Every structure is written in C-alpha cells, then in structure tokens.
Coordinates of C-alpha atoms and ligand atoms in Angstrom, one line a residue:
M1 CA 0.3 0.3 0.2
L2 CA 1.5 3.6 -0.9
E3 CA 1.9 5.9 1.1
K4 CA -1.6 8.1 2.6
T5 CA -2.7 11.2 0.9
K6 CA -0.3 14.5 2.2
V7 CA -3.2 17.0 2.9
A8 CA -2.3 20.7 3.4
V9 CA -5.4 22.8 5.1
L10 CA -5.3 26.4 4.3
V11 CA -7.6 28.4 7.6
S12 CA -7.6 32.2 9.2
G13 CA -9.2 31.8 11.8
G14 CA -10.3 29.4 14.5
G15 CA -10.2 26.1 13.3
T16 CA -13.2 24.5 14.4
N17 CA -12.9 22.4 10.9
L18 CA -9.7 21.8 10.6
Q19 CA -9.9 20.2 14.6
A20 CA -12.5 17.9 12.9
I21 CA -10.3 16.6 10.3
I22 CA -7.8 16.4 12.8
D23 CA -10.0 13.9 15.2
A24 CA -11.2 12.2 12.1
E25 CA -7.6 11.7 11.5
K26 CA -7.5 9.9 15.2
S27 CA -10.5 8.0 14.9
G28 CA -10.3 6.3 11.2
I29 CA -12.5 8.2 9.6
I30 CA -9.7 9.8 7.9
K31 CA -7.4 6.9 7.1
D32 CA -6.5 7.0 3.3
G33 CA -5.2 11.4 4.1
E34 CA -3.2 12.5 6.4
V35 CA -3.1 16.8 7.8
V36 CA 1.5 17.3 7.1
L37 CA 1.0 21.1 7.2
V38 CA -1.4 23.9 8.2
V39 CA -1.1 27.4 6.9
S40 CA -3.0 30.5 8.6
S41 CA -2.8 33.9 6.0
S42 CA -3.4 35.1 10.2
R43 CA -0.2 35.6 12.3
K44 CA -3.0 35.3 15.0
A45 CA -5.1 32.0 13.6
Y46 CA -6.2 29.9 16.8
A47 CA -5.8 26.9 14.6
L48 CA -2.3 27.3 14.4
Q49 CA -2.5 26.1 17.6
R50 CA -5.1 23.5 17.3
A51 CA -1.9 22.3 14.5
E52 CA 1.1 22.7 16.8
K53 CA -1.1 21.2 19.5
N54 CA -1.1 17.4 17.3
G55 CA 2.0 18.2 16.1
I56 CA 1.5 18.9 12.8
K57 CA 2.9 21.8 10.9
A58 CA 1.3 24.8 11.1
V59 CA 3.1 28.0 9.9
Y60 CA 1.9 31.6 8.7
A61 CA 2.0 32.8 5.2
K62 CA 2.1 36.4 4.4
N63 CA 1.4 35.9 1.0
E64 CA 0.6 33.1 -2.7
E65 CA 4.6 32.5 -3.1
E66 CA 5.3 31.5 1.2
I67 CA 2.1 29.3 0.8
L68 CA 2.9 27.5 -2.6
A69 CA 6.7 27.1 -0.8
A70 CA 5.5 25.8 2.1
L71 CA 3.5 22.7 0.7
E72 CA 5.9 22.2 -1.7
E73 CA 7.9 21.9 1.0
A74 CA 5.8 19.0 2.5
G75 CA 4.5 18.0 -0.4
A76 CA 0.9 18.8 -0.5
E77 CA -1.7 16.3 -2.9
L78 CA -4.6 17.7 -1.6
I79 CA -5.3 21.0 -0.2
V80 CA -7.9 22.2 1.7
L81 CA -9.6 25.2 2.5
A82 CA -10.9 25.2 6.2
G83 CA -11.8 28.7 6.3
F84 CA -9.4 30.1 4.5
L85 CA -10.7 33.5 3.6
K86 CA -8.3 35.2 0.7
I87 CA -9.3 33.7 -2.9
L88 CA -6.7 32.4 -4.6
S89 CA -4.9 33.5 -7.7
K90 CA -5.5 31.7 -11.2
D91 CA -2.4 30.7 -11.5
F92 CA -1.9 29.0 -7.7
I93 CA -5.3 26.7 -9.2
R94 CA -3.7 25.8 -11.9
K95 CA -0.6 24.2 -10.6
Y96 CA -3.0 22.3 -8.1
E97 CA -6.3 21.3 -10.2
N98 CA -8.9 19.4 -9.3
R99 CA -6.8 19.2 -5.8
I100 CA -8.4 22.6 -3.6
I101 CA -11.2 21.7 -2.2
N102 CA -13.6 24.0 -0.1
I103 CA -16.0 23.8 2.9
H104 CA -18.5 26.9 2.4
P105 CA -21.7 27.1 4.9
S106 CA -24.7 27.1 3.1
L107 CA -26.1 25.5 0.2
I108 CA -24.9 26.7 -3.3
P109 CA -25.6 28.5 -5.1
S110 CA -27.1 30.1 -2.5
F111 CA -25.2 32.4 -0.4
C112 CA -21.8 32.8 -2.3
G113 CA -19.5 34.2 -3.6
K114 CA -17.0 37.4 -3.6
G115 CA -18.1 38.7 0.0
A116 CA -19.8 35.7 1.3
Y117 CA -17.8 34.5 3.8
G118 CA -18.4 33.2 7.8
L119 CA -21.1 34.9 9.5
H120 CA -21.9 37.1 6.8
V121 CA -23.4 33.8 4.9
H122 CA -26.6 33.4 7.1
E123 CA -27.0 36.9 7.5
M124 CA -27.7 36.6 4.4
A125 CA -29.4 33.8 5.1
L126 CA -31.7 34.9 7.5
D127 CA -32.5 38.0 5.6
Y128 CA -33.3 36.2 2.9
G129 CA -36.3 34.3 5.0
V130 CA -34.7 31.3 3.1
K131 CA -36.3 28.1 6.1
V132 CA -32.7 25.5 5.0
T133 CA -29.2 26.5 4.7
G134 CA -26.9 24.1 4.7
A135 CA -22.8 23.8 3.6
T136 CA -21.1 22.6 1.1
V137 CA -17.9 21.5 0.0
H138 CA -16.9 21.7 -3.4
Y139 CA -13.9 22.0 -5.6
V140 CA -12.1 25.3 -6.4
N141 CA -11.6 26.4 -9.5
E142 CA -11.3 30.5 -10.8
I143 CA -14.8 31.1 -9.9
P144 CA -15.5 31.8 -6.4
D145 CA -17.5 29.4 -4.3
G146 CA -18.4 27.9 -8.6
G147 CA -16.1 24.7 -8.5
K148 CA -17.8 21.4 -9.2
I149 CA -20.1 20.3 -5.7
I150 CA -18.7 17.2 -3.7
A151 CA -21.1 17.2 -1.3
Q152 CA -23.9 19.1 0.6
K153 CA -26.5 18.8 3.8
A154 CA -29.2 20.8 4.4
V155 CA -30.3 22.4 8.3
E156 CA -33.2 23.4 9.0
I157 CA -33.3 27.2 10.1
Q158 CA -35.5 27.9 13.5
D159 CA -37.4 30.6 14.8
G160 CA -35.4 33.3 16.5
D161 CA -32.3 31.8 14.9
T162 CA -29.4 34.7 15.5
P163 CA -26.3 34.2 12.2
E164 CA -23.8 33.5 15.6
I165 CA -27.0 30.5 16.6
L166 CA -27.3 29.5 12.9
Q167 CA -24.0 29.6 12.6
K168 CA -23.5 26.8 15.1
R169 CA -25.9 24.6 14.3
V170 CA -24.4 24.6 10.3
M171 CA -21.3 23.2 11.8
E172 CA -22.6 21.2 14.2
Q173 CA -25.2 19.3 12.2
A174 CA -23.1 20.1 8.5
E175 CA -19.9 21.4 8.0
W176 CA -18.1 19.1 10.8
I177 CA -19.3 16.0 9.3
L178 CA -19.5 16.5 5.6
L179 CA -15.7 17.6 5.4
P180 CA -13.6 15.1 7.3
R181 CA -15.6 12.9 4.9
A182 CA -15.2 15.2 1.7
V183 CA -11.4 14.2 2.8
Q184 CA -11.2 10.6 3.3
Q185 CA -13.2 10.5 -0.3
I186 CA -10.8 12.8 -2.3
S187 CA -7.6 11.5 -0.2
A188 CA -8.9 7.1 -1.6
E189 CA -9.2 8.5 -4.5
I190 CA -5.6 9.9 -4.9
R191 CA -4.3 7.2 -2.7
K192 CA -5.8 4.8 -5.4
G193 CA -4.1 6.7 -8.0
K194 CA -0.6 6.6 -7.4
E195 CA -1.3 2.8 -6.4
N196 CA -2.7 2.3 -10.2
D197 CA 0.6 4.4 -11.4
N198 CA 2.9 1.8 -9.7
N199 CA 1.1 -1.1 -11.3
Ligands
GAR201 C1 -16.5 27.7 8.5 O1 -18.5 27.7 8.7 C2 -16.7 28.0 7.0 O2 -18.2 27.3 6.3 C3 -16.9 29.5 7.1 O3 -15.3 30.6 7.6 C4 -15.8 29.2 8.9 C5 -14.1 29.3 9.6 O4 -15.1 29.0 11.1 N1 -15.9 29.6 5.0 C6 -16.2 30.5 4.2 O5 -17.2 30.8 4.7 C7 -16.1 30.2 3.2 N2 -16.6 31.8 2.0 P1 -14.0 28.0 11.1 O6 -12.4 28.6 11.5 O7 -14.1 27.5 12.8 O8 -13.4 26.3 11.0

C-alpha cells in the first residue's frame, strides 16, 4: 500500500473545521490521508495553535508565494480550504487543479461568491428568509464558490435564529461531518491513483 495522501489545510481563523479533520484522522474516519501542514493567512489564527497541539507543522504565510513554498516543502497532494478567507489566484488554482477543496456554509448556489464568508453568509440566509440552509464542499476553480460540488447537507432554520446560533448549527450538523468525509473520499481517490500509476 502506497503512503497516505498528504493533506494541507489552509485556514484564517478559529479552525473548528480543521479540528474536525484532525479528530477524524485520529478516529479513523480519515484513513487514506494525513494532515501534514496547516497554513494560515493570519498570524493570530487559533487554528495554528490547534495544529501545533497536534504535532502538525503550522505556518503563517503572508502571500501566495509563501503558501506555495510551504506546500511544496510538505509535498502536499490535497489542499483543503477550511475557513480560508483569501481568494486564490488563477495561477495557484491551475497548479493544483482538482486538488483544492473548500467548505462553504450555505447550500451553493445560494449565499455564496465574493464577500460571502463566515457569519455574513448566515446573515444573508436569515435576511432572505429561507427556511433551509446548510453547507457545501466543492472543488475550487477560478470562480469563487463556483467549482464542482462534492457534497451538500441541509440544515433547518428555526424561529429566533441569530447568525451566531445558525452558524453553530450549520457547523455541528453539516460542516464538521461533511468536510472530514470529503477529505477521506478524495484522499482515497488520490492514493488509489498513485497505486495504479505504480502498477
Ligand atoms: C466556516 O463556517 C466555513 O464554512 C466558513 O468560515 C467558517 C470558518 O470556521 N467559510 C467560508 O465562509 C468560506 N467562504 P472555522 O475556522 O471554525 O473552521
């Protein structure tokens, strides 16, 4: 069996989705991938501490050049955007075509695209008055939130929801489940591909 798929997670904030991935690796839900690197676009992101606590290399990168250098050094094969709030350039995306996935806290194509991130997404859903929202994992292409959908899960909106309450429910009922599963699925595909190349 060839070695596991090397996964890099790009973050900007608290890193609860990163934590879900780390926990899934520990519990065996993710068995074909291993997180080898966490890169943050913010020096203060708590996600960096989560990585360090788990013995994962954690770096702050101020631009794409630094991100690319860290990814290459780590030999990253799958890049997971988990609350990463910078939009990646076309060149970057081309370099890792079909190897970058993102989690978005709504049912794409609703409440997505440029400017739709974090709590704003839930504000948009509540302002619109939809009764169901959710989360989406998708491949990243040059259109923000426009790449092929990998998985989606719906979450009900309840009377009295605030953006904060809704964000928490979407994370618990959708994001923290969907993202680790997608990481496992794609890590397995990449690992299998390497094996086939070797035979
Ligand atoms: C998550 O809800 C994620 O879906 C969202 O930011 C939050 C990060 O939380 N991402 C986007 O809005 C991307 N457009 P976390 O740092 O605790 O994982």
